[in-house]
PDB file of C-alpha atoms in Angstrom:
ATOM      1  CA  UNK A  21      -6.540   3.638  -4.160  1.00 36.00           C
ATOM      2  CA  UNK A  22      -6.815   7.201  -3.299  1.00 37.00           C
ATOM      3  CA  UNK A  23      -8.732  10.348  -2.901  1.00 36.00           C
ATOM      4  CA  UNK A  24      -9.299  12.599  -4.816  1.00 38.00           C
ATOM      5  CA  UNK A  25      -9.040  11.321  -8.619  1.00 38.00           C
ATOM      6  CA  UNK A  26      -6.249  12.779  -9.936  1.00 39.00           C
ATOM      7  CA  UNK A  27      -2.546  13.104  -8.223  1.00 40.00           C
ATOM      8  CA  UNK A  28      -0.548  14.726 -10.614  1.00 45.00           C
ATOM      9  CA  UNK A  29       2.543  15.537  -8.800  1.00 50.00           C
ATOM     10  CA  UNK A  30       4.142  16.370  -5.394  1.00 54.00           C
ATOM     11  CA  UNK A  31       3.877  20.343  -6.139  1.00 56.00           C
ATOM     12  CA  UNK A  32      -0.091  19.757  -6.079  1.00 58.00           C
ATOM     13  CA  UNK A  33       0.964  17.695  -2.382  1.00 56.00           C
ATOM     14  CA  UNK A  34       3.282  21.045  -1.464  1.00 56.00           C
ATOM     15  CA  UNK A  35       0.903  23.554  -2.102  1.00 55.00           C
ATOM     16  CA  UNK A  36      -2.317  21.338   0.025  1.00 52.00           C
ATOM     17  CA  UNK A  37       0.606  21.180   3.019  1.00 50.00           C
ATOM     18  CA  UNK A  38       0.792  25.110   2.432  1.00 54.00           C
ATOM     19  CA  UNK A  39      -2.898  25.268   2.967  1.00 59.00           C
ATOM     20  CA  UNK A  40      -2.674  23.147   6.037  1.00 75.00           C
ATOM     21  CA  UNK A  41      -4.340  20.142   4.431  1.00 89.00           C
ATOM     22  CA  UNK A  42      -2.756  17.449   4.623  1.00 91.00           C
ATOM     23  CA  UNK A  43      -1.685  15.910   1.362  1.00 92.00           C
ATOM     24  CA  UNK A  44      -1.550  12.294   2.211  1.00 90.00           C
ATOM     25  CA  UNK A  45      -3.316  10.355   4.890  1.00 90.00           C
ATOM     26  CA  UNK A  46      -0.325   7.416   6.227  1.00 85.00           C
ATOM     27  CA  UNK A  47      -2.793   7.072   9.231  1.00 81.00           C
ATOM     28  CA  UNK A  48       0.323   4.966  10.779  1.00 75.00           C
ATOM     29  CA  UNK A  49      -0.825   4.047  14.115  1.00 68.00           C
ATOM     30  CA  UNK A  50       1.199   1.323  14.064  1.00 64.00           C
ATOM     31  CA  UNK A  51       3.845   0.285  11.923  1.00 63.00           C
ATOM     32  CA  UNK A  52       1.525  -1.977   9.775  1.00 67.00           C
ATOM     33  CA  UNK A  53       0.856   0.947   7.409  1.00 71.00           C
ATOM     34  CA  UNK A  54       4.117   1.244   6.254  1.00 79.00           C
ATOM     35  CA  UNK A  55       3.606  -2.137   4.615  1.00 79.00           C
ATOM     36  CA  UNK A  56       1.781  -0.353   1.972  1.00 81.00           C
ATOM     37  CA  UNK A  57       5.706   0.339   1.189  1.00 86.00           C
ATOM     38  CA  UNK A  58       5.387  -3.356  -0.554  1.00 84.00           C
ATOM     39  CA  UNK A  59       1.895  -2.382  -2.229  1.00 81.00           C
ATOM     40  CA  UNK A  60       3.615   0.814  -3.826  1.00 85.00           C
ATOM     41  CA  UNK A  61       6.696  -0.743  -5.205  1.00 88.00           C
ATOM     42  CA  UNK A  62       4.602  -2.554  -7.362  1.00 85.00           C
ATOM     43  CA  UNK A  63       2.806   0.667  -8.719  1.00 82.00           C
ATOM     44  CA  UNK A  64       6.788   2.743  -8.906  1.00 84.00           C
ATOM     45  CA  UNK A  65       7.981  -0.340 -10.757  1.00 84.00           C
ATOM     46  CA  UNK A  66       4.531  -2.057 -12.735  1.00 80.00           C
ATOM     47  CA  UNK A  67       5.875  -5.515 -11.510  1.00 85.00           C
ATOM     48  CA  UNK A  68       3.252  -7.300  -8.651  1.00 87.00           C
ATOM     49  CA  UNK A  69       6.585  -9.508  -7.823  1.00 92.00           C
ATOM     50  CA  UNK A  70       8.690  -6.792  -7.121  1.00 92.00           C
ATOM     51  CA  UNK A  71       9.106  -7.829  -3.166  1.00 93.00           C
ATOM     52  CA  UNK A  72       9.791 -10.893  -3.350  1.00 94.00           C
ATOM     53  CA  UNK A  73      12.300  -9.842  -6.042  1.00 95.00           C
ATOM     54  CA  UNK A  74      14.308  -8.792  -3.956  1.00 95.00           C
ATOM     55  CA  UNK A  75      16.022 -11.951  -3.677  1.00 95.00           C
ATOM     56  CA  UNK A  76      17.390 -11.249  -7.262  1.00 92.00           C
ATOM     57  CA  UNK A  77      19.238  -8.019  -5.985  1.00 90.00           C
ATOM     58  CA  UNK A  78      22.669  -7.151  -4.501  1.00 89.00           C
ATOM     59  CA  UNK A  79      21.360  -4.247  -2.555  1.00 95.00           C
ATOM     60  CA  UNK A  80      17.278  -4.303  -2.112  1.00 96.00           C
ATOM     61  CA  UNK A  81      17.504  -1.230   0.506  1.00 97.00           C
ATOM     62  CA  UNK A  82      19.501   1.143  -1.899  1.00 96.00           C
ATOM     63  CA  UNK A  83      16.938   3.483  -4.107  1.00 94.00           C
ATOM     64  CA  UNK A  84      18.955   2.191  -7.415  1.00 93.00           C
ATOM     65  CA  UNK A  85      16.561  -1.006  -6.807  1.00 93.00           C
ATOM     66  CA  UNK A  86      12.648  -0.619  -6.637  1.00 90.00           C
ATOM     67  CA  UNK A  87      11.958  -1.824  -3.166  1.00 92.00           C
ATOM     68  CA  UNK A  88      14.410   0.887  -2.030  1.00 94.00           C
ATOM     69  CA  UNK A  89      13.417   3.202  -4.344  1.00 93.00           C
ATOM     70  CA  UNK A  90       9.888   3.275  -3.289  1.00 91.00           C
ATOM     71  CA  UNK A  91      10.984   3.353   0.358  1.00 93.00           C
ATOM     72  CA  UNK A  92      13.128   6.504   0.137  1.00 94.00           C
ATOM     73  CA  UNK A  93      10.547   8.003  -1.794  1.00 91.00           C
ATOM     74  CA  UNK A  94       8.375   7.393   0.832  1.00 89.00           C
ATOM     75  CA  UNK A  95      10.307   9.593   3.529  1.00 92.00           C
ATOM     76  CA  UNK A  96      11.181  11.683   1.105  1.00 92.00           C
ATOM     77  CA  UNK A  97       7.591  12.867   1.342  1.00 90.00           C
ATOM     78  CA  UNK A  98       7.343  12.535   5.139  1.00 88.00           C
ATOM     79  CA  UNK A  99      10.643  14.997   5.057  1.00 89.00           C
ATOM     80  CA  UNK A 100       8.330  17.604   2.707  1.00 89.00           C
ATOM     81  CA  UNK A 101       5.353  17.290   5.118  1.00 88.00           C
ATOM     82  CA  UNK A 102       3.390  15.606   2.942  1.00 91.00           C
ATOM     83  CA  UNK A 103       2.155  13.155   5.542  1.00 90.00           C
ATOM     84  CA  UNK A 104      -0.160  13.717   8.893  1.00 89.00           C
ATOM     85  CA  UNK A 105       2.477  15.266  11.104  1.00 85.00           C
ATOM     86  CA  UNK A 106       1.406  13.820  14.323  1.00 85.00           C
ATOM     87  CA  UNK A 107       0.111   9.872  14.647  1.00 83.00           C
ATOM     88  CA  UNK A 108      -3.815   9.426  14.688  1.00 88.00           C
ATOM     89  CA  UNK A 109      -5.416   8.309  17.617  1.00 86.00           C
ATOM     90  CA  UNK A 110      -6.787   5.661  15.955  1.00 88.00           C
ATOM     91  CA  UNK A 111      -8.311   5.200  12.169  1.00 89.00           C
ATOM     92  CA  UNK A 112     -11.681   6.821  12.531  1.00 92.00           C
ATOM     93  CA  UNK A 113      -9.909   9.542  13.166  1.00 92.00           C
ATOM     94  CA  UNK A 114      -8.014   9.691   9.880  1.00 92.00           C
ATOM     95  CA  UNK A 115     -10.733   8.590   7.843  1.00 93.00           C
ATOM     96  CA  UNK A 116     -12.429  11.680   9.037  1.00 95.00           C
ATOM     97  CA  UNK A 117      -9.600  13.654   8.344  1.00 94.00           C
ATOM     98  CA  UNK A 118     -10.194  12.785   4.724  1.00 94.00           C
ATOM     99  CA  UNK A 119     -14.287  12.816   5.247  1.00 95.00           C
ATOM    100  CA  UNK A 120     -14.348  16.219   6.453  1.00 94.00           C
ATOM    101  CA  UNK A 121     -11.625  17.763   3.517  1.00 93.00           C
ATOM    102  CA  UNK A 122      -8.750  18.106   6.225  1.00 93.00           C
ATOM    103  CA  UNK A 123      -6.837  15.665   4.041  1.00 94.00           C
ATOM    104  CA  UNK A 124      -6.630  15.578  -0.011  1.00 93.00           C
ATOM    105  CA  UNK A 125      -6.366  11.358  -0.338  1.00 90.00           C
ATOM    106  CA  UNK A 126      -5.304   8.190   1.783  1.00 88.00           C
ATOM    107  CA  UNK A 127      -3.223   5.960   0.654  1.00 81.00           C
ATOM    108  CA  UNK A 128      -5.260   2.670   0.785  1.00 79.00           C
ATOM    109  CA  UNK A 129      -7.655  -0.079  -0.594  1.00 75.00           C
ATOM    110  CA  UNK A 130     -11.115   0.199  -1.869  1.00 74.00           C
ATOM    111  CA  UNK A 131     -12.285  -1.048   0.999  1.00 76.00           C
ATOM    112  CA  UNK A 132     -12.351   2.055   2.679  1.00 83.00           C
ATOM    113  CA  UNK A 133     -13.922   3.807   0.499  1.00 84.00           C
ATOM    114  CA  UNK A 134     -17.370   2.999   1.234  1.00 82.00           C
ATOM    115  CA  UNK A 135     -16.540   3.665   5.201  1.00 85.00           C
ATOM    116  CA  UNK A 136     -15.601   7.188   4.244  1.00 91.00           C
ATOM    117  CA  UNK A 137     -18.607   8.037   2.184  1.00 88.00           C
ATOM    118  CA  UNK A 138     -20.354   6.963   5.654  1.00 88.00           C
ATOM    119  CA  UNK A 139     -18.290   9.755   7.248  1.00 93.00           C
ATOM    120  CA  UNK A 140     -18.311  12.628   5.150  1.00 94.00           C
ATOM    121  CA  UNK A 141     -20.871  15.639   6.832  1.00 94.00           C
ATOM    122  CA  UNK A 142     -24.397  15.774   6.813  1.00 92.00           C
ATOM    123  CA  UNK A 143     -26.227  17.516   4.208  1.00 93.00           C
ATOM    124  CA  UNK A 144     -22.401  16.238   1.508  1.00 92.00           C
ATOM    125  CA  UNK A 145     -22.954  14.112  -1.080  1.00 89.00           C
ATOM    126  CA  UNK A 146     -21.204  10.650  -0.317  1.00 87.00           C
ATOM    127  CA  UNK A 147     -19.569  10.239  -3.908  1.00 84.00           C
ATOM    128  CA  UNK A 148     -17.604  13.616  -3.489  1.00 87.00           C
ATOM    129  CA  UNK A 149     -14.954  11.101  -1.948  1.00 88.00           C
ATOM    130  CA  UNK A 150     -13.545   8.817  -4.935  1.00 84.00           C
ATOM    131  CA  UNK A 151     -11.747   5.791  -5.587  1.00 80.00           C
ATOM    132  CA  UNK A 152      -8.997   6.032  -8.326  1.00 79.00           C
ATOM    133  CA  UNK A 153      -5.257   4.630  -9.409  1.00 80.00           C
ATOM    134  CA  UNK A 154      -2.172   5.396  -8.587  1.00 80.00           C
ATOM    135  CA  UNK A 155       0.566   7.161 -10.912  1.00 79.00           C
ATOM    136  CA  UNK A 156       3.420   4.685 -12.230  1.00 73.00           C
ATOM    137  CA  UNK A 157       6.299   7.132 -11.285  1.00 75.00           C
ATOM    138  CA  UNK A 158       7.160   7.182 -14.920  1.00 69.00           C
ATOM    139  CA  UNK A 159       6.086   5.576 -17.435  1.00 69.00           C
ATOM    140  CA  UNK A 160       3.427   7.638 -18.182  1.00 69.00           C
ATOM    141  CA  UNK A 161       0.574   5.642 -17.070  1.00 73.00           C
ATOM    142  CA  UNK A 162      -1.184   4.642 -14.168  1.00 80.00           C
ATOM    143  CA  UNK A 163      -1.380   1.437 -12.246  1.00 79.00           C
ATOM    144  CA  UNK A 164      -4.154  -0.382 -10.306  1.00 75.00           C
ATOM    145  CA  UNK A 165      -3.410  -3.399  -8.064  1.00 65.00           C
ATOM    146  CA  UNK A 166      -6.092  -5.986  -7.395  1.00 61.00           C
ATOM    147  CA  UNK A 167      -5.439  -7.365  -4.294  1.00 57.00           C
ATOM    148  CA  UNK A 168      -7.694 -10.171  -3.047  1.00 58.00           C
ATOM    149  CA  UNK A 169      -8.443 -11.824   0.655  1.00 63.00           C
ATOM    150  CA  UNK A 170      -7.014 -14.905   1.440  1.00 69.00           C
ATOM    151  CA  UNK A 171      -9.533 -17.472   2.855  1.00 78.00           C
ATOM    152  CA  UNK A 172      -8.533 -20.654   4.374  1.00 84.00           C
ATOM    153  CA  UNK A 173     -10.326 -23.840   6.544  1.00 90.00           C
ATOM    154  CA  UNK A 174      -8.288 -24.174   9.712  1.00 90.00           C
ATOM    155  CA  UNK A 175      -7.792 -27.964  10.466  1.00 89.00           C
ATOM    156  CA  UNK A 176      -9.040 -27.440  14.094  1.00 93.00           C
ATOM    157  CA  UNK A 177     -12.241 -26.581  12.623  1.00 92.00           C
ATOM    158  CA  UNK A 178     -15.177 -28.365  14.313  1.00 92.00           C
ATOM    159  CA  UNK A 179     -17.713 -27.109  11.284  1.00 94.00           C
ATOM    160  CA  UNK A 180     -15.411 -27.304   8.045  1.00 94.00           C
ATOM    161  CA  UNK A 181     -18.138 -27.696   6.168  1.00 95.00           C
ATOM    162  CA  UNK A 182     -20.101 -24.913   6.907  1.00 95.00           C
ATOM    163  CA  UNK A 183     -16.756 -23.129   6.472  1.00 93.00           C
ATOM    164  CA  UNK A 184     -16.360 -23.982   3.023  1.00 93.00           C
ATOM    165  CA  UNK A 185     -19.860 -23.331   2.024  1.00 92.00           C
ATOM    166  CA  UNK A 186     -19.070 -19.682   3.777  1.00 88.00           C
ATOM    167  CA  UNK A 187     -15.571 -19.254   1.676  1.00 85.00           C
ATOM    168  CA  UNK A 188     -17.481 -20.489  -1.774  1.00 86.00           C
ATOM    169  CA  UNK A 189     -19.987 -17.755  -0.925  1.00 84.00           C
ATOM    170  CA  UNK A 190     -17.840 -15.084  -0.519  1.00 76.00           C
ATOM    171  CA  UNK A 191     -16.118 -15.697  -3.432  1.00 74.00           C
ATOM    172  CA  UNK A 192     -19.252 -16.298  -5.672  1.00 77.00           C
ATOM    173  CA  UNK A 193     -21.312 -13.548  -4.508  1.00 76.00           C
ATOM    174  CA  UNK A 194     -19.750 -10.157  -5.928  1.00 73.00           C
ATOM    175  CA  UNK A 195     -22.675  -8.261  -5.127  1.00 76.00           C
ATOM    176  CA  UNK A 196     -21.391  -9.010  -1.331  1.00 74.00           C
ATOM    177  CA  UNK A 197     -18.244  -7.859  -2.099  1.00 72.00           C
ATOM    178  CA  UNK A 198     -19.721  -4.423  -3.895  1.00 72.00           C
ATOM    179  CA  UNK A 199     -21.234  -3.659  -0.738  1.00 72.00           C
ATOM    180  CA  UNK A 200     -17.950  -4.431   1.816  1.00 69.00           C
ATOM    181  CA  UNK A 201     -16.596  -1.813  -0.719  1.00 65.00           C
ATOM    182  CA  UNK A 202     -14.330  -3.910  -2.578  1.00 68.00           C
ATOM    183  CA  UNK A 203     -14.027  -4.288  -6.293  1.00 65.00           C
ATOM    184  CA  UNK A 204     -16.521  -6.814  -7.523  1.00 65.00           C
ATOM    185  CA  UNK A 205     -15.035  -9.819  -9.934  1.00 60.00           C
ATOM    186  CA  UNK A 206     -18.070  -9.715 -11.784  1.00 66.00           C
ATOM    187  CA  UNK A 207     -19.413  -7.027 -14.395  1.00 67.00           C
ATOM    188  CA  UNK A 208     -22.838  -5.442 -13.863  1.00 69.00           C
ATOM    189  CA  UNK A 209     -22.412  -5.141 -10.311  1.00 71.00           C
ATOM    190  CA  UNK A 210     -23.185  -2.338  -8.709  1.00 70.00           C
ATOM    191  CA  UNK A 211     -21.141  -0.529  -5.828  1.00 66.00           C
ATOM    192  CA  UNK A 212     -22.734   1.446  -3.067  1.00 63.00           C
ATOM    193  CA  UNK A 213     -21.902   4.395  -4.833  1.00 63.00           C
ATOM    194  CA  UNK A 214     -22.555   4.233  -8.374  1.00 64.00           C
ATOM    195  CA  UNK A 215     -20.068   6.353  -9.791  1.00 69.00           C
ATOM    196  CA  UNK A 216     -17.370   4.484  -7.559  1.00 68.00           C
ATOM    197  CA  UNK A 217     -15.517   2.549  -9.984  1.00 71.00           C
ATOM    198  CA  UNK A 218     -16.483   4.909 -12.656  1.00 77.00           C
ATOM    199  CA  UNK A 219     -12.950   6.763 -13.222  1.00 77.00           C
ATOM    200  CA  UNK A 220     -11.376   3.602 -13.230  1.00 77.00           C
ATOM    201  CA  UNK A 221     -13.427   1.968 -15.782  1.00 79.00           C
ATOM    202  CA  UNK A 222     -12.480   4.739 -17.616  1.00 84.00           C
ATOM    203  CA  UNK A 223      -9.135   4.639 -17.800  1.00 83.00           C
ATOM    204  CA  UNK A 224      -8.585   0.745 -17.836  1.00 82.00           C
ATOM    205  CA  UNK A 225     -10.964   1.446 -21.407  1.00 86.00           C
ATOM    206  CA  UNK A 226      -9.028   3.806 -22.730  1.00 87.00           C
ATOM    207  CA  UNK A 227      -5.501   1.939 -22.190  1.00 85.00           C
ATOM    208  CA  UNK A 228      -4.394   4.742 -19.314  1.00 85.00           C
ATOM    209  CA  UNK A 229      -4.545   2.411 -16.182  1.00 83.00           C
ATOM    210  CA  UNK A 230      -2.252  -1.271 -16.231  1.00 80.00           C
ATOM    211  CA  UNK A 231      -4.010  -3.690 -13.612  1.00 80.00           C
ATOM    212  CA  UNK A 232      -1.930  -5.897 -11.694  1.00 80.00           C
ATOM    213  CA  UNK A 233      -3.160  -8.914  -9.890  1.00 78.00           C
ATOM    214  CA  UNK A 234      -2.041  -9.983  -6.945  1.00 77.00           C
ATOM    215  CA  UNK A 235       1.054 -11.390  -6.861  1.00 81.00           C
ATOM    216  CA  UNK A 236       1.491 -15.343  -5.783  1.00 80.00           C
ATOM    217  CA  UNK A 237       2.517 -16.178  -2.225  1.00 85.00           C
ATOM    218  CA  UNK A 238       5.145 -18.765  -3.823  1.00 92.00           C
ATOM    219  CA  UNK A 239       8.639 -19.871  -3.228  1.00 95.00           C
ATOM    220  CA  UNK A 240      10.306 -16.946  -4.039  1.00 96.00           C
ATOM    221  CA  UNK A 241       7.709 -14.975  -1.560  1.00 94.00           C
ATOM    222  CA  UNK A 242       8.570 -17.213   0.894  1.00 95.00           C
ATOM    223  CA  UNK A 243      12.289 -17.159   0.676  1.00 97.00           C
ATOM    224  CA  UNK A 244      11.975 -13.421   0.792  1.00 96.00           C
ATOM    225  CA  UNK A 245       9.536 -13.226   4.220  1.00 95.00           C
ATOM    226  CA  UNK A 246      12.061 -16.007   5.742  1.00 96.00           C
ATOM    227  CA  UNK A 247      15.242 -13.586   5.352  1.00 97.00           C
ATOM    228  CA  UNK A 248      13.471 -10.915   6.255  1.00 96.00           C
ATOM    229  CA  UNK A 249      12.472 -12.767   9.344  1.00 96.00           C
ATOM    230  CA  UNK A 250      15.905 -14.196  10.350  1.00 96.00           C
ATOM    231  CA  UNK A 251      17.279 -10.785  10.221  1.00 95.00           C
ATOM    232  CA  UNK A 252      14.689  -9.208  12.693  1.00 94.00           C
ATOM    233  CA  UNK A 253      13.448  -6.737   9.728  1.00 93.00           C
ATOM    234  CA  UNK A 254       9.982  -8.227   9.338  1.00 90.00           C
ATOM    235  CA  UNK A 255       8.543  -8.181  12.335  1.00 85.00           C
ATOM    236  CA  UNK A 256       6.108  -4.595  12.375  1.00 82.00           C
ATOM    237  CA  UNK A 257       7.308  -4.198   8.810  1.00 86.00           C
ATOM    238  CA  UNK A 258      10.621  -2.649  10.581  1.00 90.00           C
ATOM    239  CA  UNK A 259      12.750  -2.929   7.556  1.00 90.00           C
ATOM    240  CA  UNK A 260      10.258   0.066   6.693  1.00 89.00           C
ATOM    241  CA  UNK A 261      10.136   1.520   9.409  1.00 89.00           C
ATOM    242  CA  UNK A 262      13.955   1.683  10.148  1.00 92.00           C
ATOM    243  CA  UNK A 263      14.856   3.436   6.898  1.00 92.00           C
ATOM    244  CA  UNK A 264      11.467   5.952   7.099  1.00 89.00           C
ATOM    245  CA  UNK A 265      12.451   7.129  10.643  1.00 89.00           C
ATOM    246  CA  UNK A 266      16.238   7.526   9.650  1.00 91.00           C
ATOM    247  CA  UNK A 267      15.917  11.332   8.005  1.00 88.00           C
ATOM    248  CA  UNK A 268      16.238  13.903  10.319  1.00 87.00           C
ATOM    249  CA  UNK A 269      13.389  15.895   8.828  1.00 83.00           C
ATOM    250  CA  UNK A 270      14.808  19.087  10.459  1.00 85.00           C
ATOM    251  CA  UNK A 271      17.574  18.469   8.238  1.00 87.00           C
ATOM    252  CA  UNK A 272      16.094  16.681   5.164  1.00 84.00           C
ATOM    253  CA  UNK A 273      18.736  17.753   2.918  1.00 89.00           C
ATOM    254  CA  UNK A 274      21.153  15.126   4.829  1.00 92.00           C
ATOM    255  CA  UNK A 275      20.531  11.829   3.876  1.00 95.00           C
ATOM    256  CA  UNK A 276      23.668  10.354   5.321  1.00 94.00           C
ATOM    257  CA  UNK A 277      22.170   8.656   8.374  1.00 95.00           C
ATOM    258  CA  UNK A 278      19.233   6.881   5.863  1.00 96.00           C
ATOM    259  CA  UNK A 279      22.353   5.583   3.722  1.00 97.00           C
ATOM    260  CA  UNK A 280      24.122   4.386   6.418  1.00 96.00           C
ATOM    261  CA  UNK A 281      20.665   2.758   7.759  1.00 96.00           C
ATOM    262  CA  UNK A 282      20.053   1.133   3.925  1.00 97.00           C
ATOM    263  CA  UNK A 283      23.648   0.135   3.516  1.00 97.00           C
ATOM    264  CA  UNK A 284      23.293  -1.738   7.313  1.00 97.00           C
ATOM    265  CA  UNK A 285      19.750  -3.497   6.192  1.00 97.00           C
ATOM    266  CA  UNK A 286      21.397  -4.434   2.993  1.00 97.00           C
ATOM    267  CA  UNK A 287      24.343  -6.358   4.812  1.00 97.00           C
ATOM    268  CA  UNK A 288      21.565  -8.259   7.416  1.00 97.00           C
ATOM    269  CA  UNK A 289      19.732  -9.334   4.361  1.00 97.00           C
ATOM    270  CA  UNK A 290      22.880 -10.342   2.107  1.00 97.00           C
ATOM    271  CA  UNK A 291      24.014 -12.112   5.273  1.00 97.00           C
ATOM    272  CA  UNK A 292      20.769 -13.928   5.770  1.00 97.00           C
ATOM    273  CA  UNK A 293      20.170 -14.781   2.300  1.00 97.00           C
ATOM    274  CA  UNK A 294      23.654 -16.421   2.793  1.00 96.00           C
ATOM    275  CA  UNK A 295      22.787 -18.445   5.839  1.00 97.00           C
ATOM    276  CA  UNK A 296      19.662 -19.887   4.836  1.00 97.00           C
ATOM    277  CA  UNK A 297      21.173 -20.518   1.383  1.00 96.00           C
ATOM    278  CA  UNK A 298      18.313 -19.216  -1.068  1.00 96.00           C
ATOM    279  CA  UNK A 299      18.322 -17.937  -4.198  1.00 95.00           C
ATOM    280  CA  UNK A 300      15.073 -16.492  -6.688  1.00 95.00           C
ATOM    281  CA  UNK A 301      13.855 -19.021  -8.801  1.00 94.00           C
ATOM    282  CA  UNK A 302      12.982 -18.914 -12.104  1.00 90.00           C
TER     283      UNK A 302
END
């Protein structure tokens, strides 16, 4: 995740906003990247199950639980200005925000990377734009998720074959991967950038970085998706983006209206949860 290498706290992200940079690239064109919400509950909380977990809690939408938590804290930093404050036109444009120094870091995979190093100005040295983890929120460490693709045959396929000899490429050549910018799953490969994956190897060596795979789409993830689903909220991610546009960030010392909006998402899941009859399982 993230540009440049070290976040170290929101008064760093005050002071960029202060200089008219913008701390953190959300790039939310749509509401799809607000489901990075899901990818950064699992670096506040250092559990890659934390979503679908909550089917274990009363209240999922209220900050005393993680999803919730990392949600609020999400528009909390919209409410400081920490985020773009008008939409992009599209993503080229805020991957040149971050190219060109107009923004300090997007939040992100390591994907992008590479397509920003393609961006930055003539005459700049590609690696000035890094790759690097996220802080835990407080435990004192930081946490990298490894995310992977999933890749599937589709029955209707007139060519499955050629399909799966694709998919067993793909995931057998990590020098392919390397160069679509991704971490590679297999040491002594090298990324477009040499120094890419350079402060994470670091820290992952010296104990200062907890990797977290990718959680499994199972039951319980399921279960989750399905409630979400019957209650309208997963559709566009809006369970997000209900609770992020409830702060009236003229007024973003009043937080009534996003408590009444968490305490009403709470109720549609508890009610759904009850209808469908599901529980998390062990």
């Amino acid at each position: 995740m993230k540009y440049p290498p070290r976040w170290k706290n929101s008064t760093r992200c005050a002071k960029r906003s202060r200089q008219c940079i913008i701390p953190i690239v959300l790039h939310r064109v749509e509401n799809w990247p607000l489901a990075t919400v899901q990818d950064f509950a699992i670096y506040v909380s250092g559990n890659p199950t934390v979503f679908a977990e909550c089917l274990k809690t009363e209240n999922p939408f209220s900050d005393t639980s993680p999803f919730g938590k990392t949600i609020k804290m999400y528009t909390e930093w919209k409410a400081k200005g920490f985020f773009e404050p008008e939409v992009f036109p599209d993503f080229g444009a805020a991957m040149d925000s971050v190219a060109y120094g107009r923004a300090a870091m997007m939040l992100f995979g390591s994907w992008v990377v590479p397509q920003i190093q393609g961006r930055v100005p003539k005459g700049k040295d590609p690696s000035i734009i890094k790759f690097a983890p996220a802080p835990d929120f407080g435990a004192g460490r930081y946490v990298l998720a490894a995310p992977a693709d999933n890749w599937a045959i589709s029955k209707f396929s007139k060519n499955k074959e050629a399909a799966r000899m694709f998919i067993e490429y793909i995931a057998n050549d990590s020098q392919f991967i390397a160069d679509s910018g991704f971490i590679a799953n297999k040491k002594g490969v090298k990324p477009i950038v040499p120094e890419l994956y350079a402060i994470i190897d670091e820290m992952v060596e010296k104990g200062e970085c907890k990797v977290i795979l990718q959680p499994p789409n199972d039951e319980n993830a399921l279960n989750n998706q399905k409630v979400l689903e019957e209650a309208g909220l997963y559709a566009d991610y809006k369970y997000v983006g209900l609770l992020f546009d409830a702060l009236d960030i003229t007024k973003p010392d009043d937080w009534s209206e996003y408590y009444k909006q968490a305490e009403t998402l709470n109720q549609l899941y508890a009610r759904y949860k009850n209808e469908l009859g599901v529980e998390w399982k062990d």
